[in-house]
Coordinates of C-alpha atoms in Angstrom, one line a residue:
M58 CA 38.1 -33.9 -5.0
K59 CA 37.5 -30.3 -5.6
I60 CA 39.8 -28.1 -8.2
S61 CA 40.2 -24.3 -7.6
Y62 CA 41.1 -21.8 -10.2
S63 CA 42.5 -18.7 -8.9
L64 CA 41.0 -15.6 -10.6
L65 CA 44.6 -14.5 -11.8
F66 CA 44.5 -17.3 -14.3
L67 CA 44.1 -20.9 -13.8
S68 CA 46.5 -21.1 -11.2
Y69 CA 45.7 -24.1 -9.3
I70 CA 45.1 -23.7 -5.6
L71 CA 44.5 -26.9 -3.6
R72 CA 43.4 -25.6 -0.4
V73 CA 43.0 -27.8 2.7
N74 CA 41.4 -26.6 5.8
G75 CA 43.0 -28.5 8.8
Y76 CA 45.1 -31.0 6.9
T77 CA 46.3 -33.7 9.0
W78 CA 48.7 -36.7 7.6
P79 CA 47.7 -39.0 6.2
S80 CA 44.8 -38.1 4.4
P81 CA 43.2 -40.9 2.3
A82 CA 40.9 -38.5 0.1
I83 CA 43.7 -36.1 -0.8
D84 CA 47.6 -37.3 -0.5
E85 CA 47.5 -39.5 -3.6
L86 CA 45.6 -36.9 -5.8
E87 CA 48.1 -34.1 -4.4
D88 CA 51.1 -36.1 -5.5
I89 CA 49.7 -36.7 -9.1
M90 CA 48.9 -32.8 -9.3
F91 CA 52.2 -31.2 -8.2
L92 CA 55.0 -33.8 -9.0
Q93 CA 55.4 -33.2 -12.3
S94 CA 59.0 -33.1 -12.9
G95 CA 62.3 -33.8 -11.3
Y96 CA 62.6 -36.1 -7.9
F97 CA 59.7 -38.8 -7.4
R98 CA 58.0 -37.2 -10.5
R99 CA 54.5 -38.5 -11.1
G100 CA 54.4 -37.3 -15.0
F101 CA 50.8 -36.4 -15.3
H102 CA 51.3 -33.3 -17.6
D103 CA 53.7 -35.7 -19.8
A104 CA 50.8 -36.0 -22.6
V105 CA 50.1 -32.2 -22.5
L106 CA 53.7 -30.8 -22.1
G107 CA 54.4 -28.0 -24.7
C108 CA 50.5 -27.7 -25.5
T109 CA 50.8 -28.9 -29.1
F110 CA 52.3 -32.5 -27.9
S111 CA 50.4 -35.6 -28.5
P112 CA 51.2 -38.7 -27.1
S113 CA 50.0 -40.5 -30.4
G114 CA 53.1 -39.0 -31.8
S115 CA 50.8 -37.0 -34.7
R116 CA 51.5 -33.3 -35.0
F117 CA 47.9 -33.4 -36.1
R118 CA 46.7 -34.1 -32.6
Q119 CA 46.6 -32.0 -29.4
A120 CA 46.4 -33.7 -26.4
S121 CA 45.8 -30.6 -24.5
A122 CA 42.6 -29.6 -26.5
E123 CA 41.4 -33.3 -26.3
W124 CA 41.5 -33.4 -22.6
L125 CA 39.5 -30.2 -22.3
R126 CA 37.0 -31.6 -25.0
T127 CA 36.7 -34.9 -22.9
A128 CA 36.0 -33.0 -19.4
F129 CA 33.4 -30.8 -21.3
H130 CA 31.5 -33.7 -23.0
D131 CA 31.2 -35.3 -19.7
A132 CA 30.1 -32.3 -17.7
I133 CA 27.5 -31.0 -20.2
T134 CA 25.4 -34.1 -19.8
H135 CA 24.3 -32.4 -16.3
D136 CA 20.5 -31.9 -15.6
S137 CA 20.6 -29.2 -12.9
S138 CA 16.8 -30.3 -12.5
T139 CA 17.4 -33.9 -11.2
G140 CA 20.9 -33.9 -10.3
T141 CA 22.0 -36.6 -12.7
G142 CA 24.9 -36.4 -14.9
G143 CA 27.8 -34.0 -14.8
L144 CA 31.8 -34.7 -14.6
D145 CA 31.6 -38.4 -13.8
A146 CA 33.6 -40.3 -16.3
S147 CA 30.4 -41.8 -17.7
L148 CA 31.4 -40.5 -21.0
R149 CA 33.6 -43.5 -21.3
Y150 CA 30.3 -45.5 -21.8
E151 CA 29.0 -43.1 -24.4
L152 CA 31.3 -42.8 -27.1
D153 CA 29.0 -44.4 -29.6
R154 CA 26.7 -41.3 -29.5
P155 CA 26.7 -39.0 -32.6
E156 CA 27.8 -36.1 -30.4
N157 CA 30.9 -38.0 -29.5
V158 CA 32.4 -38.5 -33.0
G159 CA 36.1 -38.2 -32.8
S160 CA 36.1 -41.1 -30.0
D161 CA 40.0 -41.3 -30.9
A162 CA 40.7 -38.4 -28.8
L163 CA 38.4 -39.3 -26.1
N164 CA 39.6 -42.7 -25.6
S165 CA 42.9 -41.6 -25.8
T166 CA 42.4 -39.1 -23.0
F167 CA 41.0 -41.7 -21.0
G168 CA 43.5 -44.2 -22.1
F169 CA 46.3 -41.8 -20.6
M170 CA 44.6 -41.2 -17.5
S171 CA 43.7 -44.9 -16.8
G172 CA 47.5 -45.4 -15.5
Y173 CA 46.7 -43.0 -12.7
Q174 CA 43.3 -44.5 -11.8
T175 CA 43.0 -45.9 -8.1
L176 CA 40.9 -46.2 -5.2
R177 CA 41.9 -42.7 -4.3
S178 CA 41.9 -41.2 -7.8
S179 CA 39.0 -41.9 -9.5
M180 CA 38.7 -41.3 -13.5
A181 CA 36.6 -38.3 -12.5
D182 CA 39.1 -37.0 -10.2
L183 CA 41.5 -37.1 -13.1
L184 CA 39.6 -35.6 -15.8
A185 CA 38.9 -32.5 -13.4
L186 CA 42.5 -32.3 -12.7
G187 CA 43.3 -32.9 -16.5
V188 CA 41.6 -29.6 -17.2
Y189 CA 43.8 -27.6 -15.1
T190 CA 46.7 -29.5 -16.4
A191 CA 45.9 -29.1 -19.9
E192 CA 45.4 -25.2 -19.6
E193 CA 48.5 -24.8 -17.6
G194 CA 50.4 -26.8 -20.1
C195 CA 49.3 -24.0 -22.5
K196 CA 50.3 -21.2 -20.1
G197 CA 46.6 -20.4 -19.2
P198 CA 43.8 -21.4 -16.8
G199 CA 23.8 -39.5 -18.6
E200 CA 21.8 -38.7 -21.4
S201 CA 22.6 -37.6 -25.3
S202 CA 23.1 -33.8 -24.5
V203 CA 26.5 -32.8 -25.9
P204 CA 25.8 -30.2 -28.8
E205 CA 27.2 -30.7 -32.3
P206 CA 28.6 -28.4 -34.9
S207 CA 24.9 -28.6 -36.9
T208 CA 23.0 -28.2 -33.5
S209 CA 20.6 -25.2 -33.9
L210 CA 21.3 -22.0 -31.5
E211 CA 18.0 -22.7 -29.4
E212 CA 18.8 -26.4 -29.0
T213 CA 22.7 -25.4 -27.7
K214 CA 20.8 -23.1 -25.5
R215 CA 18.4 -25.3 -24.0
R216 CA 21.2 -28.2 -23.2
F217 CA 23.4 -25.6 -21.5
E218 CA 20.8 -24.1 -19.6
K219 CA 19.7 -27.7 -18.6
A220 CA 23.3 -28.1 -17.4
G221 CA 22.9 -24.9 -15.2
F222 CA 24.7 -22.7 -17.6
G223 CA 23.2 -19.2 -18.8
V224 CA 23.9 -17.7 -22.6
G225 CA 26.8 -15.7 -21.2
D226 CA 28.4 -18.8 -19.5
M227 CA 27.7 -20.9 -22.9
I228 CA 29.7 -18.2 -25.0
T229 CA 32.6 -18.1 -22.3
M230 CA 32.8 -21.9 -22.1
V231 CA 33.1 -22.5 -25.6
A232 CA 35.3 -19.4 -26.1
C233 CA 37.7 -20.8 -23.4
G234 CA 37.8 -24.1 -24.6
H235 CA 38.5 -23.3 -28.0
T236 CA 41.5 -21.0 -27.6
I237 CA 43.6 -24.1 -28.1
G238 CA 42.8 -27.1 -30.7
G239 CA 41.1 -27.3 -33.8
V240 CA 38.8 -29.2 -36.3
H241 CA 39.8 -32.9 -37.3
G242 CA 38.8 -33.4 -40.9
K243 CA 38.9 -37.2 -40.3
D244 CA 36.1 -36.7 -37.9
F245 CA 34.2 -33.6 -39.4
P246 CA 35.1 -33.5 -43.0
E247 CA 32.0 -31.9 -43.8
I248 CA 33.4 -29.1 -42.2
T249 CA 36.9 -29.1 -43.1
G250 CA 36.4 -29.9 -46.9
N251 CA 38.3 -33.4 -46.6
D252 CA 38.9 -36.4 -44.4
S253 CA 42.4 -36.5 -44.3
T254 CA 44.1 -37.2 -40.8
E255 CA 46.6 -34.3 -41.8
N256 CA 43.9 -31.7 -42.3
F257 CA 43.6 -30.4 -39.0
P258 CA 42.5 -26.2 -39.1
R259 CA 42.9 -24.7 -35.6
F260 CA 40.2 -22.4 -34.0
D261 CA 42.9 -19.4 -33.9
G262 CA 46.2 -18.1 -34.6
T263 CA 47.8 -19.1 -31.4
T264 CA 46.8 -22.4 -30.8
A265 CA 49.8 -23.2 -28.8
K266 CA 48.8 -20.7 -26.2
F267 CA 45.8 -20.4 -23.8
D268 CA 45.0 -16.8 -24.6
N269 CA 42.0 -14.3 -26.1
A270 CA 42.9 -14.9 -29.8
V271 CA 39.9 -16.6 -30.1
A272 CA 37.8 -13.7 -29.4
T273 CA 40.0 -10.9 -30.9
E274 CA 40.3 -12.6 -34.3
Y275 CA 36.6 -13.2 -34.1
I276 CA 35.4 -9.5 -33.1
S277 CA 37.9 -7.9 -35.6
G278 CA 36.7 -10.3 -38.7
N279 CA 40.0 -12.1 -39.4
T280 CA 39.4 -15.7 -38.1
T281 CA 40.0 -18.8 -39.8
N282 CA 38.1 -20.9 -37.3
V283 CA 36.1 -23.2 -39.6
L284 CA 33.2 -23.4 -37.2
I285 CA 32.4 -19.6 -37.8
V286 CA 33.6 -19.2 -41.6
G287 CA 32.9 -22.8 -42.6
P288 CA 29.4 -24.3 -44.2
D289 CA 26.4 -22.4 -42.4
A290 CA 25.2 -25.6 -41.3
T291 CA 27.8 -26.3 -39.1
N292 CA 29.1 -22.7 -38.1
S293 CA 28.2 -23.6 -34.4
D294 CA 30.7 -21.0 -32.9
R295 CA 29.4 -18.2 -34.9
R296 CA 25.9 -18.8 -33.9
I297 CA 27.0 -19.1 -30.1
F298 CA 29.4 -16.3 -29.9
S299 CA 26.9 -13.9 -31.7
A300 CA 24.0 -15.1 -29.1
D301 CA 23.8 -11.8 -27.2
S302 CA 24.9 -9.7 -30.1
N303 CA 28.6 -10.1 -29.5
V304 CA 28.3 -8.4 -25.8
T305 CA 30.5 -11.4 -24.2
M306 CA 32.9 -11.9 -27.0
K307 CA 33.7 -8.1 -27.2
S308 CA 34.3 -8.2 -23.2
L309 CA 36.6 -11.2 -23.8
T310 CA 38.7 -9.4 -26.3
D311 CA 40.2 -7.7 -22.9
P312 CA 43.2 -10.3 -21.7
D313 CA 42.5 -9.7 -17.9
T314 CA 38.1 -10.3 -18.5
F315 CA 39.3 -13.3 -20.5
K316 CA 41.6 -14.9 -17.8
T317 CA 39.2 -14.4 -15.2
A318 CA 35.9 -15.5 -17.0
C319 CA 37.7 -18.6 -18.2
A320 CA 38.8 -19.4 -14.9
N321 CA 35.4 -19.1 -13.3
I322 CA 33.3 -20.8 -15.9
L323 CA 36.2 -24.0 -16.1
Q324 CA 35.8 -24.0 -12.4
R325 CA 31.9 -24.2 -12.7
M326 CA 32.2 -27.0 -15.3
I327 CA 34.5 -29.1 -13.4
D328 CA 32.3 -28.5 -10.3
T329 CA 29.3 -29.8 -12.2
V330 CA 28.6 -33.4 -11.0
P331 CA 25.8 -35.7 -10.0
S332 CA 24.0 -34.7 -6.9
S333 CA 25.0 -37.8 -5.5
V334 CA 28.7 -36.6 -5.3
T335 CA 30.3 -34.7 -2.7
L336 CA 33.4 -32.6 -3.5
T337 CA 35.9 -32.0 -0.7
D338 CA 37.0 -28.7 0.0
P339 CA 39.6 -27.3 -2.5
I340 CA 43.3 -28.4 -1.7
E341 CA 46.4 -26.7 -1.8
P342 CA 50.0 -28.1 -1.9
I343 CA 50.9 -29.7 1.4
D344 CA 53.6 -27.8 3.3
V345 CA 55.6 -30.8 5.1
K346 CA 54.5 -34.3 4.0
P347 CA 56.2 -37.8 4.7
T348 CA 56.1 -39.9 1.7
N349 CA 57.1 -43.7 0.9
L350 CA 57.3 -44.3 4.4
K351 CA 58.4 -48.1 5.2
L352 CA 58.7 -49.8 8.6
Y353 CA 59.8 -53.5 8.6
M354 CA 61.5 -56.0 10.5
T355 CA 64.8 -57.5 9.1
N356 CA 66.3 -61.2 9.5
D357 CA 68.3 -60.3 12.4
G358 CA 65.8 -58.7 14.9
T359 CA 66.1 -55.1 14.2
M360 CA 63.4 -52.6 12.9
K361 CA 64.0 -50.4 10.1
F362 CA 62.3 -47.2 9.2
E363 CA 63.1 -45.5 6.0
G364 CA 61.2 -42.8 3.5
Q365 CA 61.2 -39.4 2.5
I366 CA 60.3 -36.0 3.7
R367 CA 58.9 -33.4 1.2
I368 CA 59.0 -29.9 2.2
R369 CA 57.6 -27.1 -0.1
W370 CA 60.2 -24.6 -0.6
T371 CA 58.4 -22.0 -2.8
E372 CA 57.6 -19.5 -0.4
R373 CA 60.5 -19.9 1.7
S374 CA 63.7 -17.7 1.5
G375 CA 67.2 -18.9 1.2
D376 CA 68.4 -22.6 0.3
P377 CA 67.0 -25.6 2.0
P378 CA 69.2 -26.9 4.7
P379 CA 71.2 -30.0 4.1
V380 CA 69.7 -32.1 6.7
V381 CA 66.0 -32.1 8.5
R382 CA 65.4 -33.7 11.8
V383 CA 63.1 -36.6 12.1
R384 CA 62.3 -36.7 16.1
Y385 CA 60.5 -39.5 17.9
A386 CA 60.3 -40.7 21.4
G387 CA 63.6 -42.6 21.4
G388 CA 65.8 -39.9 19.7
I389 CA 66.3 -38.1 16.4
I390 CA 66.9 -39.2 12.9
E391 CA 68.8 -37.1 10.4
A392 CA 67.4 -36.7 7.0
Q393 CA 69.7 -36.2 4.3
K394 CA 68.9 -33.8 1.3
A395 CA 68.4 -36.6 -1.5
T396 CA 70.9 -36.4 -4.2
F397 CA 69.1 -37.8 -7.2
Q398 CA 68.0 -34.7 -9.4
G399 CA 69.0 -32.5 -6.5
G400 CA 66.1 -33.9 -4.6
V401 CA 64.0 -31.2 -6.2
G402 CA 60.3 -32.0 -7.3
L403 CA 58.8 -29.3 -9.5
G404 CA 55.0 -29.0 -10.5
F405 CA 53.0 -25.8 -11.8
D406 CA 54.9 -23.0 -9.9
N407 CA 55.7 -24.8 -6.9
W408 CA 59.1 -26.8 -6.1
F409 CA 59.8 -29.2 -3.1
Q410 CA 62.8 -30.1 -1.6
F411 CA 63.1 -34.2 -0.7
Y412 CA 65.2 -35.7 2.2
E413 CA 65.7 -39.4 2.5
F414 CA 66.4 -41.4 5.7
Q415 CA 67.1 -45.1 6.8
H416 CA 67.4 -45.9 10.5
A417 CA 67.6 -49.1 12.4
F418 CA 66.6 -49.3 15.9
Q419 CA 65.4 -51.9 18.3
P420 CA 61.6 -53.3 18.1
N421 CA 60.9 -52.4 21.9
S422 CA 61.8 -48.5 21.3
S423 CA 59.0 -46.6 22.1
F424 CA 57.6 -45.2 18.6
S425 CA 54.2 -44.2 17.5
S426 CA 54.7 -40.7 15.8
F427 CA 57.3 -38.2 14.7
T428 CA 57.9 -34.4 14.3
V429 CA 59.9 -32.6 11.5
E430 CA 62.2 -30.1 12.3
F431 CA 64.6 -27.9 10.4
N432 CA 65.9 -24.2 10.4
D433 CA 63.6 -22.7 13.3
E434 CA 60.6 -24.7 12.3
V435 CA 58.9 -27.6 14.2
H436 CA 56.0 -29.3 12.4
T437 CA 53.9 -31.5 14.4
N438 CA 51.0 -32.5 12.0
G439 CA 48.3 -30.5 13.8
G440 CA 49.8 -31.3 17.5
G441 CA 49.9 -34.9 17.5
G442 CA 52.8 -35.9 15.5
F443 CA 52.8 -37.6 12.3
P444 CA 51.5 -41.0 13.1
I445 CA 53.3 -44.6 12.5
Q446 CA 51.7 -48.1 12.5
T447 CA 53.7 -50.4 14.6
D448 CA 51.2 -53.1 15.3
I449 CA 51.5 -54.1 11.6
L450 CA 54.4 -54.2 9.4
A451 CA 54.5 -54.5 5.6
Q452 CA 57.4 -56.8 5.0
Y453 CA 57.8 -55.4 1.5
L454 CA 61.5 -56.9 1.0
D455 CA 59.6 -60.6 2.0
S456 CA 56.9 -60.1 -0.5
C457 CA 57.2 -60.6 -4.5
L458 CA 55.1 -59.8 -7.3
V459 CA 56.1 -62.6 -10.1
S460 CA 55.2 -61.9 -13.5
A461 CA 56.3 -63.6 -17.1
P462 CA 56.4 -62.8 -20.6
N463 CA 53.1 -63.3 -22.5
V464 CA 51.3 -64.6 -19.2
P465 CA 48.0 -63.1 -18.4
S466 CA 48.4 -63.0 -14.9
S467 CA 50.8 -62.3 -12.3
N468 CA 51.5 -64.2 -9.0
L469 CA 51.5 -61.9 -5.8
T470 CA 52.8 -63.0 -2.1
L471 CA 52.6 -60.5 0.5
V472 CA 54.2 -60.9 4.0
A473 CA 53.3 -58.8 7.1
A474 CA 54.7 -58.8 10.7
I475 CA 52.0 -58.7 13.3
R476 CA 53.2 -57.6 16.8
Q477 CA 52.7 -61.0 18.7
G478 CA 50.3 -59.9 21.3
R479 CA 47.7 -59.4 18.2
A480 CA 48.7 -62.4 16.5
Q481 CA 45.4 -63.9 17.3
L482 CA 43.5 -61.1 15.7
S483 CA 41.8 -61.9 12.4
T484 CA 44.5 -60.7 9.6
Y485 CA 43.9 -60.5 6.1
L486 CA 44.7 -58.3 3.0
E487 CA 42.3 -56.0 1.0
V488 CA 43.7 -55.8 -2.5
A489 CA 42.4 -53.5 -5.2
V490 CA 41.5 -55.2 -8.4
K491 CA 40.8 -53.4 -11.5
K492 CA 38.0 -55.0 -13.3
F493 CA 38.1 -54.1 -17.1
Q494 CA 35.1 -54.1 -19.8
M495 CA 35.4 -54.2 -23.2
G496 CA 35.5 -51.1 -25.1
I497 CA 35.7 -49.1 -22.0
M498 CA 39.1 -47.2 -21.4
G499 CA 40.3 -47.7 -17.7
A500 CA 39.0 -49.9 -15.2
A501 CA 35.3 -50.1 -15.2
V502 CA 35.4 -50.6 -11.4
I503 CA 37.9 -51.1 -8.7
E504 CA 37.0 -53.7 -6.3
K505 CA 38.7 -54.7 -2.9
Q506 CA 39.3 -58.1 -2.8
T507 CA 39.9 -59.8 0.7
V508 CA 42.6 -62.4 1.1
V509 CA 42.9 -64.2 4.6
M510 CA 46.5 -64.1 6.1
Q511 CA 48.0 -67.4 7.8
S512 CA 50.7 -67.2 10.2
T513 CA 54.2 -68.7 9.1
G514 CA 55.2 -69.5 12.4
R515 CA 58.1 -67.5 11.9
R516 CA 58.7 -64.9 14.9
V517 CA 61.2 -62.0 14.7
G518 CA 61.7 -59.1 17.5
G519 CA 58.3 -59.8 19.3
Y520 CA 56.5 -59.8 15.7
E521 CA 54.9 -62.9 13.9
M522 CA 55.0 -63.2 10.5
F523 CA 51.9 -63.7 8.2
S524 CA 51.4 -64.4 4.6
A525 CA 48.9 -64.7 1.6
S526 CA 49.3 -65.3 -2.0
M527 CA 46.7 -64.4 -4.8
I528 CA 46.6 -64.3 -8.6
L529 CA 46.2 -61.0 -9.9
P530 CA 45.3 -60.2 -13.6
Q531 CA 48.1 -58.9 -15.4
Q532 CA 46.4 -55.4 -16.0
S533 CA 45.8 -55.1 -12.2
A534 CA 49.6 -56.3 -11.3
F535 CA 50.5 -52.8 -10.3
T536 CA 48.0 -52.0 -7.8
T537 CA 47.6 -51.1 -4.0
Y538 CA 46.7 -52.8 -0.7
D539 CA 45.7 -52.5 2.9
V540 CA 47.1 -55.0 5.5
V541 CA 44.1 -55.4 8.4
N542 CA 44.6 -56.9 11.7
G543 CA 41.8 -56.4 14.4
D544 CA 41.2 -52.7 14.4
A545 CA 44.3 -51.6 13.0
R546 CA 45.6 -51.4 9.3
V547 CA 48.4 -50.3 7.2
E548 CA 46.8 -48.8 3.8
F549 CA 47.5 -47.9 0.3
Q550 CA 50.9 -49.7 0.2
K551 CA 52.0 -50.2 -3.7
T552 CA 52.6 -53.5 -5.3
A553 CA 55.0 -51.9 -7.3
S554 CA 57.4 -51.5 -4.4
V555 CA 57.9 -55.5 -3.9
P556 CA 60.7 -57.4 -5.4
P557 CA 59.8 -59.2 -8.8
S558 CA 61.0 -62.4 -7.0
C559 CA 60.4 -64.3 -4.0
V560 CA 63.2 -65.0 -1.3
V561 CA 62.6 -67.8 1.2
V562 CA 63.5 -66.6 4.7

């Protein structure tokens, strides 16, 4: 994933060149990014909402600053000459290094983000997304190699240069990173004067706002930043800011220059990845997007199709219509405006209107794709329609995920309906299973486990039912799975959607 910052100020622009739904590389991350509140909220920004908030509940912690620090410590290990290191979430394995003192903050960041970690949203992707989310929440934009407060200027410059950043870049990155947050006495008592948890001197006077006070206070001489006015041995900000005789810091006292410079340097920071990593094109909010689609057989032999249509209304005029039309070869389905929370989803200057539908029809209906129509607009997903897989149906209501208190595992049973003409083909599940490692926050790896599905002998409406069961570790119970039949598959189905108890049919 690539995150793009507008030069107007950390405005996250997701650009998708020729986007066609579905897109495995984009869809999950785009939801996490934009659906922050309202209908179908994902809540990724909850930990940094209001800038000064911390999930720990402590008023002496600031999650937005911790997220930014975590991404910096991860990215700055990049070696531009060898193409190693960079923003790859390897920091999780390096928290015992001296430059990563204060690992509570880093672990807290990874711990929160682990709830969003899937095969389609890696921890590295989430770190990059976290940089933007943290700055927006404040209304703004390898090897041991992270500079410490006591690191000399020459060594600090060398480490930034090794990562591909010059002196001006170094100054700008530190200034932009230190517009929020402060220094924890618990971690750096030699700087703050005591080691109490409550001792948390801030970098500038507007710590709850992403602005250029860090620069104006420094140039005017009235800063209280302990990395400038504290003990000489740990005055790292003073050494860095004055590295070019204050030329860069003076330029950053202009608010517009500060915004532009921070947007640029933070973009470069999150784009600093190992050479083996290929970034996608920048992504932008998707205009019309089907979501939570489910197609399944009922016991009476009819087929049900349900889900939501999400329409970005940010730049459209007038009120959203009460109904949008889902047109398929056999007719039209009317999707009604969702009523819960007005059906409105919000996220970072974007708002989306959701429409819900549920439709029953005979399984012999001609149905392989659909278009979306409203007002005078017709959306064809690039001309081919929004595709629907009808050879495999994920029978989520016949499936179950059974858990019990104080039991370290869950029993997962998944049922799929396979078109009878394909029942002889190999049919199996690919279940994403998170593997954890002691001392590492989040899944160390996510593996796809293959489970063969067997026919139950039950046939309904031209489909044959297949089933498979497996035991999942409790930490991996809420995961995703694909159903594969020959060359056909339905992907990224969520176990959270299946009932908590099994029904015999």
